[in-house]
């Protein structure tokens, strides 16, 4: 099934100048970018985006990290895009991520883990319109 998923290149990866490296992996896997923006999130935006994690002990630190520098936010489209993106990213904790995944190759820690990707169709349905209106997405 053709799906759409939300991808964020996080502040650690943007500051390392690896935006192109990450986008190349998506494109080579057959995912198409149908929306893209670069912005420096506010604390309120980061907290709103990660609302599902509001009770977790790492919530405040995560929101602070996500506002520590600019991020690149994309909508990726393709066959099985949600699972495909998650396979490319690797496990949340880079120490546990498979070799050759984005997080194994480029991430520093479980928090500064280079990328975010929607983990389910329900998450994608919340996360895509959080940052993009229909008009911002190409067809
Ligand atoms: P992400 O896939 O964006 O989803 C939630 C984020 O919380 C996660 O990546 C990490 O950046 C961050 N995080 C920090 N600590 C943890 C933890 N112990 N477990 C899961 N996520 C964590």
Tab-separated table of C-alpha atoms and ligand atoms in Angstrom:
chain	number	residue	atom	x	y	z
A	1	UNK	CA	0.000	0.000	0.000
A	2	UNK	CA	1.266	3.496	-0.830
A	3	UNK	CA	1.605	5.348	2.473
A	4	UNK	CA	2.863	8.655	3.777
A	5	UNK	CA	4.995	9.054	6.886
A	6	UNK	CA	6.506	11.984	8.759
A	7	UNK	CA	10.287	12.169	9.031
A	8	UNK	CA	12.333	14.637	11.087
A	9	UNK	CA	16.074	15.110	10.756
A	10	UNK	CA	16.862	16.142	14.337
A	11	UNK	CA	19.170	18.962	15.546
A	12	UNK	CA	22.147	16.634	16.147
A	13	UNK	CA	22.121	15.402	12.528
A	14	UNK	CA	21.504	18.879	11.059
A	15	UNK	CA	24.474	20.260	13.019
A	16	UNK	CA	26.673	17.404	11.723
A	17	UNK	CA	25.893	18.384	8.105
A	18	UNK	CA	24.395	14.993	7.248
A	19	UNK	CA	21.024	16.147	5.849
A	20	UNK	CA	22.086	14.999	2.372
A	21	UNK	CA	23.356	11.641	3.614
A	22	UNK	CA	20.003	10.947	5.280
A	23	UNK	CA	17.880	12.121	2.341
A	24	UNK	CA	19.979	10.000	-0.040
A	25	UNK	CA	19.089	6.894	2.003
A	26	UNK	CA	15.361	7.674	1.709
A	27	UNK	CA	15.585	8.314	-2.022
A	28	UNK	CA	17.675	5.213	-2.703
A	29	UNK	CA	15.086	3.128	-0.852
A	30	UNK	CA	12.410	4.454	-3.203
A	31	UNK	CA	10.756	6.927	-0.824
A	32	UNK	CA	9.659	10.207	-2.411
A	33	UNK	CA	9.725	13.542	-0.608
A	34	UNK	CA	6.269	15.103	-1.067
A	35	UNK	CA	6.755	17.911	1.479
A	36	UNK	CA	9.837	19.467	3.119
A	37	UNK	CA	10.562	22.351	5.461
A	38	UNK	CA	13.372	23.510	7.710
A	39	UNK	CA	12.537	25.238	10.975
A	40	UNK	CA	13.723	25.862	14.488
A	41	UNK	CA	10.995	24.471	16.746
A	42	UNK	CA	9.756	26.312	19.813
A	43	UNK	CA	9.402	24.434	23.102
A	44	UNK	CA	5.615	24.524	22.732
A	45	UNK	CA	5.804	23.028	19.237
A	46	UNK	CA	8.162	20.259	20.374
A	47	UNK	CA	5.962	19.478	23.391
A	48	UNK	CA	2.854	19.415	21.206
A	49	UNK	CA	4.470	17.118	18.669
A	50	UNK	CA	5.630	14.669	21.367
A	51	UNK	CA	2.397	14.964	23.405
A	52	UNK	CA	2.035	11.131	23.522
A	53	UNK	CA	5.257	11.020	25.561
A	54	UNK	CA	4.167	13.734	28.044
A	55	UNK	CA	4.255	11.327	31.041
A	56	UNK	CA	7.665	9.871	30.191
A	57	UNK	CA	10.696	10.847	32.313
A	58	UNK	CA	12.583	12.020	29.212
A	59	UNK	CA	9.817	14.345	27.961
A	60	UNK	CA	11.262	17.669	29.119
A	61	UNK	CA	14.796	16.820	28.053
A	62	UNK	CA	13.499	15.613	24.658
A	63	UNK	CA	11.579	18.856	24.057
A	64	UNK	CA	14.667	20.889	25.011
A	65	UNK	CA	16.891	18.841	22.702
A	66	UNK	CA	14.437	19.214	19.801
A	67	UNK	CA	14.649	23.020	20.181
A	68	UNK	CA	18.461	23.090	20.379
A	69	UNK	CA	18.847	23.800	16.652
A	70	UNK	CA	16.997	23.659	13.345
A	71	UNK	CA	15.341	20.475	12.088
A	72	UNK	CA	14.298	19.272	8.629
A	73	UNK	CA	10.745	17.969	8.526
A	74	UNK	CA	9.591	15.841	5.593
A	75	UNK	CA	6.655	13.829	4.382
A	76	UNK	CA	7.896	10.659	2.671
A	77	UNK	CA	5.669	8.682	0.349
A	78	UNK	CA	5.997	5.160	-1.021
A	79	UNK	CA	5.068	1.512	-0.794
A	80	UNK	CA	4.943	0.641	2.924
A	81	UNK	CA	6.558	4.004	3.718
A	82	UNK	CA	6.013	3.802	7.494
A	83	UNK	CA	7.779	0.454	7.983
A	84	UNK	CA	10.370	1.207	5.299
A	85	UNK	CA	11.358	4.446	7.024
A	86	UNK	CA	11.590	2.688	10.386
A	87	UNK	CA	13.835	-0.005	8.909
A	88	UNK	CA	16.121	2.668	7.437
A	89	UNK	CA	16.276	4.495	10.795
A	90	UNK	CA	17.076	1.461	12.983
A	91	UNK	CA	16.254	1.060	16.678
A	92	UNK	CA	15.580	4.149	18.840
A	93	UNK	CA	18.770	3.482	20.800
A	94	UNK	CA	21.691	3.733	18.337
A	95	UNK	CA	23.611	1.161	20.405
A	96	UNK	CA	20.891	-1.372	19.527
A	97	UNK	CA	20.385	-0.278	15.913
A	98	UNK	CA	21.427	-2.658	13.127
A	99	UNK	CA	24.616	-1.871	11.218
A	100	UNK	CA	24.042	0.330	8.199
A	101	UNK	CA	20.952	2.034	9.607
A	102	UNK	CA	20.791	5.829	9.969
A	103	UNK	CA	20.922	5.697	13.753
A	104	UNK	CA	23.773	3.153	13.899
A	105	UNK	CA	25.806	5.237	11.451
A	106	UNK	CA	24.970	8.793	12.523
A	107	UNK	CA	23.314	9.006	15.967
A	108	UNK	CA	24.969	9.838	19.288
A	109	UNK	CA	22.543	8.653	21.966
A	110	UNK	CA	19.005	7.422	22.619
A	111	UNK	CA	17.886	11.079	22.757
A	112	UNK	CA	20.106	12.637	20.069
A	113	UNK	CA	19.210	9.842	17.671
A	114	UNK	CA	19.403	11.722	14.347
A	115	UNK	CA	15.902	11.067	13.014
A	116	UNK	CA	12.262	10.645	13.941
A	117	UNK	CA	9.730	8.645	11.956
A	118	UNK	CA	6.033	7.964	12.471
A	119	UNK	CA	5.661	4.551	14.143
A	120	UNK	CA	2.171	3.658	12.836
A	121	UNK	CA	-0.560	4.863	10.462
A	122	UNK	CA	-2.272	6.518	13.462
A	123	UNK	CA	0.926	8.426	14.353
A	124	UNK	CA	1.413	9.491	10.730
A	125	UNK	CA	-2.189	10.752	10.662
A	126	UNK	CA	-1.438	12.967	13.680
A	127	UNK	CA	2.116	13.993	12.778
A	128	UNK	CA	1.760	14.940	9.092
A	129	UNK	CA	-0.985	17.573	9.611
A	130	UNK	CA	0.861	18.844	12.719
A	131	UNK	CA	3.421	20.389	10.336
A	132	UNK	CA	1.907	20.346	6.821
A	133	UNK	CA	-1.380	21.502	5.355
A	134	UNK	CA	-2.775	19.693	2.300
A	135	UNK	CA	-1.600	22.650	0.202
A	136	UNK	CA	2.044	22.087	1.273
A	137	UNK	CA	2.097	18.515	-0.042
A	138	UNK	CA	2.603	17.727	-3.719
A	139	UNK	CA	0.453	15.160	-5.490
B	1	LIG	P1	11.685	9.370	18.545
B	1	LIG	O1	11.585	8.218	17.604
B	1	LIG	O2	11.644	10.739	17.971
B	1	LIG	O3	10.523	9.244	19.645
B	1	LIG	C1	10.638	9.738	20.960
B	1	LIG	C2	12.001	10.263	21.263
B	1	LIG	O4	12.311	10.390	22.641
B	1	LIG	C3	13.042	9.274	20.765
B	1	LIG	O5	13.062	9.229	19.359
B	1	LIG	C4	14.293	9.839	21.428
B	1	LIG	O6	14.811	10.979	20.729
B	1	LIG	C5	13.750	10.335	22.771
B	1	LIG	N1	14.107	9.507	23.907
B	1	LIG	C6	14.926	9.881	24.896
B	1	LIG	N2	15.047	8.925	25.814
B	1	LIG	C7	14.296	7.896	25.402
B	1	LIG	C8	14.027	6.596	25.936
B	1	LIG	N3	14.560	6.176	27.078
B	1	LIG	N4	13.197	5.789	25.227
B	1	LIG	C9	12.646	6.202	24.069
B	1	LIG	N5	12.863	7.438	23.524
B	1	LIG	C10	13.691	8.263	24.186
